[in-house]
Structure formats: structure tokens, C-alpha cells
Short mmCIF file of C-alpha atoms in Angstrom, two decimals:
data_model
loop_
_atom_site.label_atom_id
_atom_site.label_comp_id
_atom_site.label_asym_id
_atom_site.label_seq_id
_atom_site.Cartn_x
_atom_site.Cartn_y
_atom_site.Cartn_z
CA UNK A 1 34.12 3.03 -11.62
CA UNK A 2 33.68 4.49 -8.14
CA UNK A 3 36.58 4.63 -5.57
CA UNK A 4 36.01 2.08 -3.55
CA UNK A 5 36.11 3.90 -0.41
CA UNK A 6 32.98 5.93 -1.64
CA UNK A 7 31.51 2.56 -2.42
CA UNK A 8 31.51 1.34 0.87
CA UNK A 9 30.60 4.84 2.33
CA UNK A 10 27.58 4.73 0.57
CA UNK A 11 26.71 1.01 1.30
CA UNK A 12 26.89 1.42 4.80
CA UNK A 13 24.60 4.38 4.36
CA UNK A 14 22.40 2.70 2.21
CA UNK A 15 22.51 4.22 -0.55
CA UNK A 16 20.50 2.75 -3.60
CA UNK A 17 23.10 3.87 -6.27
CA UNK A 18 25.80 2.47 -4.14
CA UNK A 19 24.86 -1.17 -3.59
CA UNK A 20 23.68 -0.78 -7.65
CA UNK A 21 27.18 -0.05 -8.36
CA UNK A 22 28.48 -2.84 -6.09
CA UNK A 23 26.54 -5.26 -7.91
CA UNK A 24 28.75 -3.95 -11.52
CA UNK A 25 31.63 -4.50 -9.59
CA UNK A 26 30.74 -7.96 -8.63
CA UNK A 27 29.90 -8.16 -12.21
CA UNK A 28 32.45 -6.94 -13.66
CA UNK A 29 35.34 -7.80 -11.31
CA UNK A 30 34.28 -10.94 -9.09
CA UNK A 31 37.48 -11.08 -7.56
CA UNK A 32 36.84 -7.10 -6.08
CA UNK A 33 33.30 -8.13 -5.32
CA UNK A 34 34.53 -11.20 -3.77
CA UNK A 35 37.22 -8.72 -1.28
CA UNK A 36 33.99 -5.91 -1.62
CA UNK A 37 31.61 -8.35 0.44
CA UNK A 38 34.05 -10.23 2.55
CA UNK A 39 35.31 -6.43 3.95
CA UNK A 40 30.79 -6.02 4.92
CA UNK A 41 31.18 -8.89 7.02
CA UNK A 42 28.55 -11.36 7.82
CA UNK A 43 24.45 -9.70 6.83
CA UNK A 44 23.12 -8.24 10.05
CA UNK A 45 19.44 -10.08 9.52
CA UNK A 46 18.61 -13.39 8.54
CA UNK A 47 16.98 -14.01 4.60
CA UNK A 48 15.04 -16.04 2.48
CA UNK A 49 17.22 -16.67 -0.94
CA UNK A 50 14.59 -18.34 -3.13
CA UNK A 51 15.74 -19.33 -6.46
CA UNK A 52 12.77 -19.46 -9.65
CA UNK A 53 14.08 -21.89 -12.17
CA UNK A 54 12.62 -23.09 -15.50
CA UNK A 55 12.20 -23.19 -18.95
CA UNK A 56 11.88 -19.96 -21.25
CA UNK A 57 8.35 -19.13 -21.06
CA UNK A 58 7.03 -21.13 -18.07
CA UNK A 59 6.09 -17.89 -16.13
CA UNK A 60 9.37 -17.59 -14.16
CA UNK A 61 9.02 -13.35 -14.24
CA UNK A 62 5.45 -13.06 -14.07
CA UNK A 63 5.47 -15.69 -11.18
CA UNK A 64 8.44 -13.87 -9.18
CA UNK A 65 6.04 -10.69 -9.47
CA UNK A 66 3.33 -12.67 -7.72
CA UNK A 67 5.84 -13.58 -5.21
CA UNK A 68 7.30 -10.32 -4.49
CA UNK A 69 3.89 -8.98 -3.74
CA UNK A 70 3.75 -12.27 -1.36
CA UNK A 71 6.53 -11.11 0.71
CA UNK A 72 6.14 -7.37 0.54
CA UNK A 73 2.61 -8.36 1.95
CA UNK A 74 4.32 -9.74 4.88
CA UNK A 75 6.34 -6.60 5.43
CA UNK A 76 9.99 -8.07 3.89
CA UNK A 77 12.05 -6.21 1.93
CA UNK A 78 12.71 -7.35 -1.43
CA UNK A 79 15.57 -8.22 -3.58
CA UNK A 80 15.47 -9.07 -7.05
CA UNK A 81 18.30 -10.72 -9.26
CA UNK A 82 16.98 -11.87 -12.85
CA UNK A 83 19.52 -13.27 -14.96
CA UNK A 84 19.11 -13.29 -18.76
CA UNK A 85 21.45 -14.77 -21.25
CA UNK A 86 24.15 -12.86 -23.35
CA UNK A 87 24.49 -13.04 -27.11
CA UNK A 88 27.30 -15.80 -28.36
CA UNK A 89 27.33 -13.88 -31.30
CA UNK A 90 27.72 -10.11 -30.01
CA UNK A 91 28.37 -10.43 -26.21
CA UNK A 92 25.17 -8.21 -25.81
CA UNK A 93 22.14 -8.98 -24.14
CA UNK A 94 18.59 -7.88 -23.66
CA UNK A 95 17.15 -8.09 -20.30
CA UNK A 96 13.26 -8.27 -20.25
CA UNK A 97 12.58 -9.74 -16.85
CA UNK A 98 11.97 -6.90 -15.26
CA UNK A 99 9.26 -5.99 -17.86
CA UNK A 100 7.12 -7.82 -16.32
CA UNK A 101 7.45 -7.36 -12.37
CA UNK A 102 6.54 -3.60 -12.56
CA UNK A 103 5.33 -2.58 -9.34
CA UNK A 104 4.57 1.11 -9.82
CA UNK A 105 4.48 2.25 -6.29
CA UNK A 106 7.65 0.46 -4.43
CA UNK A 107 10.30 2.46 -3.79
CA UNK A 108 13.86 0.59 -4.27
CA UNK A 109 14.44 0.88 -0.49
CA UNK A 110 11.43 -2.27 -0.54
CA UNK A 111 12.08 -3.51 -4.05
CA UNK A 112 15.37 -3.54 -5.43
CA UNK A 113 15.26 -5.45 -8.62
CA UNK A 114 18.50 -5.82 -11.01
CA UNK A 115 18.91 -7.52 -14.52
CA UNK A 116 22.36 -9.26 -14.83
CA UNK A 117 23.36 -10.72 -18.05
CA UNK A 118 24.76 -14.42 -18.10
CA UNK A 119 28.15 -13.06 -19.67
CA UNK A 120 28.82 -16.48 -21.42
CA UNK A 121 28.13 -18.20 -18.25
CA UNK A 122 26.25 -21.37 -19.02
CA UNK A 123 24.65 -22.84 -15.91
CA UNK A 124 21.76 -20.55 -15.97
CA UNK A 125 23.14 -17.95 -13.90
CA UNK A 126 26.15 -15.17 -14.06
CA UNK A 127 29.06 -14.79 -12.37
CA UNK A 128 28.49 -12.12 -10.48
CA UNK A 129 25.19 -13.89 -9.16
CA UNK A 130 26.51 -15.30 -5.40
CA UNK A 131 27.99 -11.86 -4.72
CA UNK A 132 24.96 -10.00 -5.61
CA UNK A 133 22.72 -11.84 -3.28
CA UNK A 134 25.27 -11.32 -0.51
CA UNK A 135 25.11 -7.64 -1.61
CA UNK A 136 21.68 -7.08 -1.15
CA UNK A 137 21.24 -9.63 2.18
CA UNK A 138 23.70 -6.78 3.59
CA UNK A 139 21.93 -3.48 2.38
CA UNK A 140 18.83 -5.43 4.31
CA UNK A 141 16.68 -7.16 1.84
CA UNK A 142 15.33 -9.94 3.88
CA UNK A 143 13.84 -11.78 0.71
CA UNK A 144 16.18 -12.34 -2.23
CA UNK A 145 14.64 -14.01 -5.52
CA UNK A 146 16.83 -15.13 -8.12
CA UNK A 147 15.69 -15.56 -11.43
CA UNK A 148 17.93 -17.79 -13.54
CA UNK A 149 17.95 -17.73 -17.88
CA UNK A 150 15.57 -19.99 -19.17
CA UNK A 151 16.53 -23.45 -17.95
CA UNK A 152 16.30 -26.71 -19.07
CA UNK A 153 18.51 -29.83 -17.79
CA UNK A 154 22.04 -28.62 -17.52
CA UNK A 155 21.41 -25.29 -15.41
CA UNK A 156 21.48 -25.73 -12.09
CA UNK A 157 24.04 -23.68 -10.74
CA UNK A 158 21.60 -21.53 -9.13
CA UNK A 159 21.52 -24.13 -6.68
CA UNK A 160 24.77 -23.68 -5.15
CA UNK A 161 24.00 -19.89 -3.97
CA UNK A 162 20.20 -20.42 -2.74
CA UNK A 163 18.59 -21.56 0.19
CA UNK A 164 15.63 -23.22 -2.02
CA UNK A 165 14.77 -23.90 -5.95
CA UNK A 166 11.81 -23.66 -7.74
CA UNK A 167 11.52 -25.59 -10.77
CA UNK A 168 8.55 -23.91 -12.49
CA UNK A 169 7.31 -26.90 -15.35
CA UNK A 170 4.02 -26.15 -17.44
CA UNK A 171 1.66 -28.80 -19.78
CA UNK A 172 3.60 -29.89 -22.52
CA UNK A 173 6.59 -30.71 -20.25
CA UNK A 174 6.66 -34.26 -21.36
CA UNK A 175 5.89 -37.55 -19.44
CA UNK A 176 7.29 -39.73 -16.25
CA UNK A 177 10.53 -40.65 -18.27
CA UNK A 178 11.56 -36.60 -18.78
CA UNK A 179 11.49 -36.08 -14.70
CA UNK A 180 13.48 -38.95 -14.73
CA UNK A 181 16.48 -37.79 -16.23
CA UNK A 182 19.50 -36.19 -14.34
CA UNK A 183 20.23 -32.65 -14.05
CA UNK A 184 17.60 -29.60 -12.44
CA UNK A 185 14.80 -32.44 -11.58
CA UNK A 186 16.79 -34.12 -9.37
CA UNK A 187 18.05 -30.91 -7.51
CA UNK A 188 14.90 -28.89 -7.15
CA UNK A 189 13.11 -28.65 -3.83
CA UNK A 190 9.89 -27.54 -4.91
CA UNK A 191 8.26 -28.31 -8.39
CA UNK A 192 5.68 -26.12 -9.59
CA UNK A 193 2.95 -26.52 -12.85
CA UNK A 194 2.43 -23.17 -13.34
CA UNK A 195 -0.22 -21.95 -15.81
CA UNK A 196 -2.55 -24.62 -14.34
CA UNK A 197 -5.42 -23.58 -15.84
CA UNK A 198 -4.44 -25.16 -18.75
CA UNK A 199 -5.42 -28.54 -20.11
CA UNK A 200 -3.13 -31.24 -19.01
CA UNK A 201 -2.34 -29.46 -15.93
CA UNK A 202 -4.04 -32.68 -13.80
CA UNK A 203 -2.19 -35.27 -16.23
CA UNK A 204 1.43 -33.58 -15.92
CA UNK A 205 0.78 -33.33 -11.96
CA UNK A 206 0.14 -37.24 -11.67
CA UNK A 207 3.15 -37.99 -13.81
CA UNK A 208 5.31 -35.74 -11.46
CA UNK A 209 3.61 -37.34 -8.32
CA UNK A 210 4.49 -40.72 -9.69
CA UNK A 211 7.86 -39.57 -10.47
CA UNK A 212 8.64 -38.14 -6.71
CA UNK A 213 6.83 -41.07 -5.00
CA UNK A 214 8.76 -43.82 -6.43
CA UNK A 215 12.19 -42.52 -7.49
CA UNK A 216 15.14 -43.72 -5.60
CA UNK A 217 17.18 -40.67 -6.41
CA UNK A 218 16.33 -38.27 -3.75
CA UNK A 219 16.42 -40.52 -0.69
CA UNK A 220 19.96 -42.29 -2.05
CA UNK A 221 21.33 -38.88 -1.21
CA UNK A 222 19.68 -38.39 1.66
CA UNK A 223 16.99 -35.31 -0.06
CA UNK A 224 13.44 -35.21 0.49
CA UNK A 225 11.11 -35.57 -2.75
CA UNK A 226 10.13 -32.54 -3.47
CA UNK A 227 6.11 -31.12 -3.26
CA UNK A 228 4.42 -30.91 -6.93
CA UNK A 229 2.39 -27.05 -6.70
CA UNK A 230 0.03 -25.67 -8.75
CA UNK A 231 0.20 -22.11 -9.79
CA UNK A 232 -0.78 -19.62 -11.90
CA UNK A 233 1.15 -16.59 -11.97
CA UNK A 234 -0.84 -14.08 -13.83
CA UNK A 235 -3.78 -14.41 -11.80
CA UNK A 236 -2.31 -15.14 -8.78
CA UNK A 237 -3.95 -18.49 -8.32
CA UNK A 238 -1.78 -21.03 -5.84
CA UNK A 239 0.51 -18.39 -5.18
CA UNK A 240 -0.31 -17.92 -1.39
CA UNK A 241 0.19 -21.34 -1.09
CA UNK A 242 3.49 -21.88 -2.66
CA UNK A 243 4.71 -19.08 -0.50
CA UNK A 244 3.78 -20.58 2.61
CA UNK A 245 4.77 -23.77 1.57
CA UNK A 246 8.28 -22.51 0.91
CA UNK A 247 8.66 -20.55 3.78
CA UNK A 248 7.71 -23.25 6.32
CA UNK A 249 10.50 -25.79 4.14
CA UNK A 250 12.93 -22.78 4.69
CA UNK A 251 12.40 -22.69 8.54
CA UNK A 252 12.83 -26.92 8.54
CA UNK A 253 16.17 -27.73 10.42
CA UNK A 254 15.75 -31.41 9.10
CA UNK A 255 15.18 -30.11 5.46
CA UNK A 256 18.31 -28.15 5.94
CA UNK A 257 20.27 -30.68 6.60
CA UNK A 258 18.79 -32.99 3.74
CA UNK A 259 19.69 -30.22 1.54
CA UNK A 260 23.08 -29.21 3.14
CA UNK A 261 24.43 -32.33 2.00
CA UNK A 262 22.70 -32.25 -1.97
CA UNK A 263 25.47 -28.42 -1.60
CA UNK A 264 27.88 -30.58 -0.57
CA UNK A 265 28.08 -32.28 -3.43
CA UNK A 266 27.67 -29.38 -5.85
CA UNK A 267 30.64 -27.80 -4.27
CA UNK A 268 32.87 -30.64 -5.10
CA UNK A 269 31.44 -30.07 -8.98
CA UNK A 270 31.60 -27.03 -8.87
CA UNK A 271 35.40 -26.44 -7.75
CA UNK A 272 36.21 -28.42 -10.83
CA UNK A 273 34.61 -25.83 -12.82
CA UNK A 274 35.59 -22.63 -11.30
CA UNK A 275 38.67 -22.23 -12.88
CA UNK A 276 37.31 -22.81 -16.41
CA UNK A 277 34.39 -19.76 -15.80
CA UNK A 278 36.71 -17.05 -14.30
CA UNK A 279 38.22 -16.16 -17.45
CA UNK A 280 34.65 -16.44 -20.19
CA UNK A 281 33.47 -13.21 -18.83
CA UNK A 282 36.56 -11.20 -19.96
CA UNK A 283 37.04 -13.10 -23.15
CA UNK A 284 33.49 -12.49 -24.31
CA UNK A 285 33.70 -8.87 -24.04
CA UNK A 286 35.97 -9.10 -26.46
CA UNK A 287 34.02 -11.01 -28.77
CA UNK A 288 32.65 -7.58 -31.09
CA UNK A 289 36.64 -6.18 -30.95
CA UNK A 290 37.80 -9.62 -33.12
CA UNK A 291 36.91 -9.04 -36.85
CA UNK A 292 35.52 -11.75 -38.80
CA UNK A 293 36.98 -12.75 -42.49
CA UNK A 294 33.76 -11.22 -44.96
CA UNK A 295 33.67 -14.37 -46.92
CA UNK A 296 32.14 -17.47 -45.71
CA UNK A 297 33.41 -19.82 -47.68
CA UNK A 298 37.34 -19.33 -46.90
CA UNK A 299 38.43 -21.64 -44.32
CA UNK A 300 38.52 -20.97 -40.98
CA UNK A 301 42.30 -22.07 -39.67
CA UNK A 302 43.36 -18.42 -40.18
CA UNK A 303 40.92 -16.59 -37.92
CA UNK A 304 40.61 -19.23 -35.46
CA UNK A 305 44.58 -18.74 -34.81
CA UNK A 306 44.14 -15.24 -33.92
CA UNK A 307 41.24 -15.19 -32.51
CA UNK A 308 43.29 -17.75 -30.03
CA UNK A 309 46.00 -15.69 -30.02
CA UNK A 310 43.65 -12.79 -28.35
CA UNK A 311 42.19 -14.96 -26.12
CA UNK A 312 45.82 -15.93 -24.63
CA UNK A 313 46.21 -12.57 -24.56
CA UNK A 314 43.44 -11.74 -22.14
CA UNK A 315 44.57 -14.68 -20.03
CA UNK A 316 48.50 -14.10 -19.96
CA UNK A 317 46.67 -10.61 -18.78
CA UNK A 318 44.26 -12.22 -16.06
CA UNK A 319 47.63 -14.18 -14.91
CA UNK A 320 49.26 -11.28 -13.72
CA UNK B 1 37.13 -0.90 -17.27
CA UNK B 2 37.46 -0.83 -21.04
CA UNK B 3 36.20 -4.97 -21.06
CA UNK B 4 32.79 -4.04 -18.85
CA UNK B 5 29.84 -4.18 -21.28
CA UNK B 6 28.03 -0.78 -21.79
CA UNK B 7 24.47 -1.19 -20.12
CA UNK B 8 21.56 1.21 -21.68
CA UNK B 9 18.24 1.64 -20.42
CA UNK B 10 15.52 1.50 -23.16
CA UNK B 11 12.77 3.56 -21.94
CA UNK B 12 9.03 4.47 -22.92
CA UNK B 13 7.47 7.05 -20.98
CA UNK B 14 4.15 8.49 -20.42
CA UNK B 15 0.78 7.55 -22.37
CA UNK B 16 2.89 6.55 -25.71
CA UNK B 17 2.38 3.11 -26.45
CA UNK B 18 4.42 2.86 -29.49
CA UNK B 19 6.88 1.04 -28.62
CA UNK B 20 8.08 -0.46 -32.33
CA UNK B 21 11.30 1.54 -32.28
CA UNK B 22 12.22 1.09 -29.06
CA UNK B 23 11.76 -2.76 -29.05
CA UNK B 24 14.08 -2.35 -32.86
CA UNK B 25 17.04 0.12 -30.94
CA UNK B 26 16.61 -2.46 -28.28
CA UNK B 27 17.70 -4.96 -30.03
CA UNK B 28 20.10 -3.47 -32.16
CA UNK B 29 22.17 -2.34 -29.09
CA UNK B 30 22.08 -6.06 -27.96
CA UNK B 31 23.40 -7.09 -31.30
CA UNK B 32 26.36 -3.96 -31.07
CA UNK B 33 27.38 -5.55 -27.41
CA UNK B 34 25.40 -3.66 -25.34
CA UNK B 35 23.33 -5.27 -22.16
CA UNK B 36 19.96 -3.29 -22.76
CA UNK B 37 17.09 -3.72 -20.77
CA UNK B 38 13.86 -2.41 -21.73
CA UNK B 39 11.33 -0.89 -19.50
CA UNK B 40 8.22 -1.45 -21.21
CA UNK B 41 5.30 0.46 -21.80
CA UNK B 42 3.67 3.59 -20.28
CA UNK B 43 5.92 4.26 -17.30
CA UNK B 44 6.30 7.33 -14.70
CA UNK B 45 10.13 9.46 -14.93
CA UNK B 46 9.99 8.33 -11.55
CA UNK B 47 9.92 4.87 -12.49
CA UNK B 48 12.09 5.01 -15.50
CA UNK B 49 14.77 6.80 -13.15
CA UNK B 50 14.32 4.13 -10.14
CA UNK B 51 15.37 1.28 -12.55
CA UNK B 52 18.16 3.62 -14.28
CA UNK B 53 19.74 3.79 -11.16
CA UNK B 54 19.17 0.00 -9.99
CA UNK B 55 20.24 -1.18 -13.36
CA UNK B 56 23.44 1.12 -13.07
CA UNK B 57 23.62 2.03 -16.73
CA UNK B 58 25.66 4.24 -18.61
CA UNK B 59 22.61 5.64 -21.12
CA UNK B 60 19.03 6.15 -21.07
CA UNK B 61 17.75 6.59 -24.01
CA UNK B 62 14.10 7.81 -24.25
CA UNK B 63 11.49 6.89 -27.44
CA UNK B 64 9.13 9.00 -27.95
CA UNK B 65 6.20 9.08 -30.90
CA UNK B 66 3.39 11.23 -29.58
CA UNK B 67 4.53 14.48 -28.27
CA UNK B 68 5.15 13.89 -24.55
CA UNK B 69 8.81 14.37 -25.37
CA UNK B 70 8.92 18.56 -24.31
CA UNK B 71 7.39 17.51 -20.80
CA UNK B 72 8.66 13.68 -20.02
CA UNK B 73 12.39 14.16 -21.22
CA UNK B 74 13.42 17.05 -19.20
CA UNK B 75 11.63 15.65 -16.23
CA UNK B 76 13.56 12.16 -16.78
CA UNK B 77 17.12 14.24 -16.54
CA UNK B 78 16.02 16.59 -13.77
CA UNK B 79 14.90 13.20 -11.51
CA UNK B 80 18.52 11.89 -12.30
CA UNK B 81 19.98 14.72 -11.48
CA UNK B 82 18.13 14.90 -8.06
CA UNK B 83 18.71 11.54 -6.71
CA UNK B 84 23.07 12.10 -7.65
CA UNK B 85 22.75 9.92 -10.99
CA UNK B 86 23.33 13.07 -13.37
CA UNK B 87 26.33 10.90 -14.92
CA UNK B 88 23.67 8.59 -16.75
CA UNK B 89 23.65 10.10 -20.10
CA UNK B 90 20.25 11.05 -21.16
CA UNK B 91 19.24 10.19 -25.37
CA UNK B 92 15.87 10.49 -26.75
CA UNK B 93 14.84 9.47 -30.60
CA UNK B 94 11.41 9.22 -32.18
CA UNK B 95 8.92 12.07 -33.32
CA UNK B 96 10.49 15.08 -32.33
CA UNK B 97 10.21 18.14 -33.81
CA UNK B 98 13.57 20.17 -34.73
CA UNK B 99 12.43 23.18 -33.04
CA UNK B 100 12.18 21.54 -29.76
CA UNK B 101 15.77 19.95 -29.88
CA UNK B 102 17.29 23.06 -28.17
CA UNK B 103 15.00 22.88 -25.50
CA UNK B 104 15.65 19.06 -25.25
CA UNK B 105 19.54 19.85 -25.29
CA UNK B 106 19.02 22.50 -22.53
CA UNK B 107 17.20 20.58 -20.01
CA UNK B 108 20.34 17.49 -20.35
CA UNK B 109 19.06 15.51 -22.94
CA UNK B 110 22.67 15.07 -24.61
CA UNK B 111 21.33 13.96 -28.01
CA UNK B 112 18.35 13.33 -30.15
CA UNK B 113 17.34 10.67 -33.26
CA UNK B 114 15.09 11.48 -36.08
CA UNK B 115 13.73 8.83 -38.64
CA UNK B 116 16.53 7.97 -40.59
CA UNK B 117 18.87 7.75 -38.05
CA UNK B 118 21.34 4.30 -38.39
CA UNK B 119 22.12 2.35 -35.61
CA UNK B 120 26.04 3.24 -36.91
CA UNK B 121 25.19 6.72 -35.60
CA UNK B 122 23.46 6.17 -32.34
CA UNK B 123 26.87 3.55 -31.35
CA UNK B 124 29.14 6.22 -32.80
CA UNK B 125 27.22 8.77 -29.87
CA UNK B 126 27.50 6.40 -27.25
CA UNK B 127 30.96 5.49 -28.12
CA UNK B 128 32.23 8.87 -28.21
CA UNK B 129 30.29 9.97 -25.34
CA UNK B 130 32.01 7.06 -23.54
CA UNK B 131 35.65 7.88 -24.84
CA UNK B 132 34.76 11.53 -23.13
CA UNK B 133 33.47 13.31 -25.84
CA UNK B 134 30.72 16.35 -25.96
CA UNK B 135 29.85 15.32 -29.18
CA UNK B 136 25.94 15.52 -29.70
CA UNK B 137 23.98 14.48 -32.74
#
């Protein structure tokens, strides 16, 4: 790891490798990322944060390409965080989003796009994630997109560190009583079919419609339903659209507020939780250091005990 | 920090579409602890060396099947060294002739994998490249 007085040396000169390093140490030690970014100050410009939510295989990375090319259109620098999830079994990961928003000819200095992996972090995004954004919101990028792991109902912390969510759905989501249940539906501003050249696109967009028009659940907290969009990101079709759309919600004082008050009461869940996360990191990359017992059949008491013991180790360690 | 996870960049570059043996080393890594991210398919040293650095790995490790090896590798490590990210080990493994391993070594590709090679032996490189060690394959 860098000295950290080179670090911010080269972050205030705007260095590439620099703020790519900062983002490791975010990673790696949120509490130095945490003291890293609070040292920067507040970002000199204003940004877009735009978080792209949804299940594995909606489209999320091939729609955030379409997007990027939205904004770099419109002369904005880009920022990319993509999160991926890390192996329960190894405490590896592979990280493919960026496989598919290859844009040959932008320089990082426009497009600066980083792959972060969830590091046993379960609500679809990593730790390191809030940091990050404010990381690249200071080295300038006026548009940051955050992709989150492949989402279903429980992950919705992306929420919390976003100005807007995009729920991306596709046919074959499920009908009226699925958008009904708690969890990412009832937090997302935007929905979006994506893939809607596919059969059942018109079906699925009626149930959602239905859904939005009628529930109680967004005006008890004082949200706005969300907009049901149609996109498809390969071709590019609706994509325009969505962009404007979410831009002109993202300069909408009154939708601010509405949605101020829906991060009001994710904070309150969320400092319940904190606690629990900051240690999961550290423990799982230990996870390929503690030996498993070759036979499957012997009982499990044994290991479990010191594979507990370990873990108090790392924490009596995190105490001090 | 000893608890960081090692990150590797999995890289194809050039015309070489086979990318089998990366996608298998990919995922191999990810199973040995190791965040890996792949790059894909038929990209420029330029690019390969733009996400390196965004990515802030530790490795690079090049596949190569169809001969591009002599011209692409060196290229890859001279672009790192340019833009101040000669610390990013350089690997390469596919079809590649013995006879141009020297060559490979010279230009700062640190080590390279035939057929054959384990997975056992490409983490026992990276490892001992990470505890400090010169040791090459």
C-alpha cells in the first residue's frame, strides 16, 4: 500500500492510478477511506449518482453501457462502480461487468470504470461502495453509476449511497402480487422492463402500472410511485428516454424531498446493521487460510470451534 | 495488508479469440481467493493496461493461443511501465513457444505457462512473487 501522503498527492493531481488505489483502500480499510475522503473535503462539482439494480441477467451491464454513452454524449465525465459478488466458499470473486461496457476509445480521465467485489457483503453492494462514489465525485466524475450484484428482494442497500435507483425487471418477472411484496420494489424510483422486445413486455408493464397506481405504500411514506420504462439495452432502444427521464427526477426539489425522507428511514436500518458488516470483510479473507476436516461424514463440532476461535481472533484484533 | 484479497487481471489481447483457458484460469483464481476480472475478447495493450490500472491489481496475466504473444506481451509491460504501473506483475500462458520465453522474460513478462501447467503452480508464482520472491516459472 501507498503512503498516504503520495495518495493524496496524486489525487489532488489527478492521477488515474491514485484515485484507483484510493478506491483499495476504501476497500480494504473503510475506516482509512472513511478519514481518506473526509481529509478531500466536500466534491468541488455537483453529480448525478445513479444506481442500476436488478436481477442477474436483466441487462444491468449492458444497460449501464448504453447509459454511459448517454452521458458522455452530453459531455459528463463518467464514473463506474460495478459490484459483483464474492465466493462463500473461497472468498474469491470474478468480476465480469466490465466485459460488457467496453468502450474502446475513452480514456479513464472520461470513463473510469472499477469492479469491486461484494466481500461477503449481502445487500447487493460492498463495503467500500459509499466511499468509492465519494472518491470519484472528487477526482471530477460528474456522473457516477453504480452497479449492484444481481438483486432480488433483500438488496437494497444501494439505496442509501445514491441519489436515484433503477430497478431493471424483464418478462418472466412474475405478476401484480410479486411487485407487491416488500423489499427493492418499494424503494426504487424508476422501474424499468428492459429487453422489451420480448413477448410479455406489454403484459408485465400493465401489471407494474396497476401495481404503482393503486398501492398505498409509496404515498404512506410520503414517495412518489415510481415511472414503469421500457428499454432495451443492447440496441439502445428507450435509452434516451430513461436518461432524460432520470435526469429531470434528479433536478426535482419536491422529488428530493419525497425521497430524502424514504433515506431517512434506511439510515435508522441501517445503523442497526453497521456494526454487524464492519468485521465480514476481514473474516472472509480468511476463509481459504482455515482448513477443512477431508472427510465429510465426521461431525462438524470440532471445526466449527476453531474456525470460531479464528474468527474471535480477527475481532479481538479489529478491537484494538 | 496480508487480509486484502489479491486482484488479477485476466487478459486476451489482439485478434485471438480463444478465450477457453482464460475463462478456466479465470475461474480457478476465483476459486484460490483471488478477485479476477476478465477483460474479454480481442482488446488493444492500451486497453488491457487502462483497466489494469483502474482495477488496481497485483497481476496481469496474458493468454495467448495464436502467436501474437512476441508482439502483444512486451507491448502490454512497456505501456505499464510508461504510465508508472511497472509494479503490476506481468504473466502470460497459452501457445508459446520455448524459444521465445527469453525474449518474453526480457521485455518484463515475469513468467510463462505451457499446457500442462496446474493451477497449484500458477498460485505458487503469484504467491511467491507476492511474499517478494524473483522466482519465475
Amino acid at each position: 500500500m501507498p503512503a498516504l501522503t503520495s495518495l493524496r498527492e496524486g489525487l489532488k493531481a489527478g492521477q488515474v492510478r491514485a484515485l484507483a488505489k484510493a478506491i483499495s483502500l476504501a476497500e480494504n480499510d473503510p475506516g482509512a477511506g472513511e478519514r481518506l475522503v473526509a481529509e478531500l473535503g466536500p466534491p468541488a462539482t455537483p453529480a448525478f449518482v445513479l444506481g442500476i439494480t436488478g436481477a442477474t441477467g436483466v441487462g444491468k451491464s449492458t444497460l449501464i453501457k448504453a447509459l454511459i454513452e448517454e452521458a458522455l454524449k452530453s459531455g459528463r465525465r463518467v464514473g463506474v462502480l460495478a459490484v459483483d459478488p464474492s465466493s462463500p466458499l473461497s472468498g474469491g470473486a470474478l468480476l465480469g461487468d466490465r466485459f460488457r461496457m467496453v468502450l474502446p476509445d475513452v480514456s479513464p480521465d472520461r470513463l473510469f470504470i472499477r469492479s469491486l467485489s461484494s466481500r461477503g457483503h449481502e445487500g447487493g453492494t460492498s463495503r467500500g461502495l459509499g466511499v468509492g462514489i465519494r472518491l470519484l465525485r472528487h477526482a471530477g466524475y460528474d456522473v457516477v453509476l453504480v452497479e449492484t450484484t444481481g438483486a432480488g428482494q433483500c438488496e437494497f442497500d444501494v439505496v442509501r449511497v445514491v441519489d436515484l435507483v433503477c430497478l431493471l425487471l424483464a418478462e418472466g418477472f412474475g405478476d401484480e402480487l410479486q411487485a407487491m411484496k416488500s423489499g427493492l420494489m418499494e424503494l426504487a424510483d424508476v422501474l424499468v422492463i428492459n429487453k422489451c422486445r420480448r413477448p410479455g413486455t406489454e403484459h408485465l408493464r400493465r401489471d407494474l402500472e396497476s401495481h404503482v397506481a393503486h398501492s398505498s405504500r409509496f404515498a404512506h411514506f410520503g414517495l412518489l410511485p415510481p415511472p414503469v420504462l421500457l428499454t432495451d439495452g443492447l440496441s439502445g432502444e428507450g435509452v434516451p428516454e430513461l436518461w432524460q427521464r432520470l435526469a429531470t427526477l434528479h433536478q426535482d426539489a419536491a422529488y428530493r424531498t419525497a425521497s430524502g425522507r424514504k433515506r431517512q428511514h434506511l439510515a435508522r436500518y441501517a445503523a442497526l446493521t453497521t456494526v454487524l458488516d464492519r468485521l465480514k470483510g476481514r473474516l472472509l479473507a480468511r476463509l481459504g487460510d482455515l482448513p477443512i476436516n477431508g472427510d465429510p461424514t465426521a461431525g462438524l463440532e470440532n471445526q466449527i470451534r476453531q474456525w470460531l476461535l479464528e474468527a474471535c481472533r480477527v475481532e479481538e484484533k479489529e478491537k484494538r | 495488508m496480508s487480509t486484502s484479497p489479491v486482484r488479477i487481471l485476466v487478459a486476451k489481447v489482439g485478434l485471438d479469440g480463444h478465450d477457453r483457458g482464460a475463462k478456466f484460469i479465470a475461474q480457478a483464481l476465483r476459486d484460490r481467493g483471488y478477485e479476477v476480472i476478465y477483460t474479454g475478447i480481442r482488446r488493444t495493450p492500451d486497453e488491457v493496461v487502462n483497466m489494469a490500472i483502474t482495477e488496481d491489481v497485483q497481476f496481469l496475466g496474458i493468454s495467448s493461443l495464436s502467436g501474437g504473444h512476441r508482439l502483444l506481451c512486451p507491448k502490454v509491460a512497456e505501456l505499464l511501465q510508461a504510465r508508472g504501473a511497472g509494479d503490476i506483475v506481468v504473466f502470460a500462458g497459452g501457445i508459446i513457444p520455448a524459444g521465445d520465453i527469453p525474449a518474453l522474460h526480457a521485455a518484463g513478462v515475469r513468467a510463462v505457462f505451457g499446457p500442462g501447467t496446474t493451477v497449484d503452480q500458477i498460485v505458487a508464482f503469484l504467491k511467491e512473487t507476492r511474499a517478494g520472491s524473483d522466482v519465475a516459472a
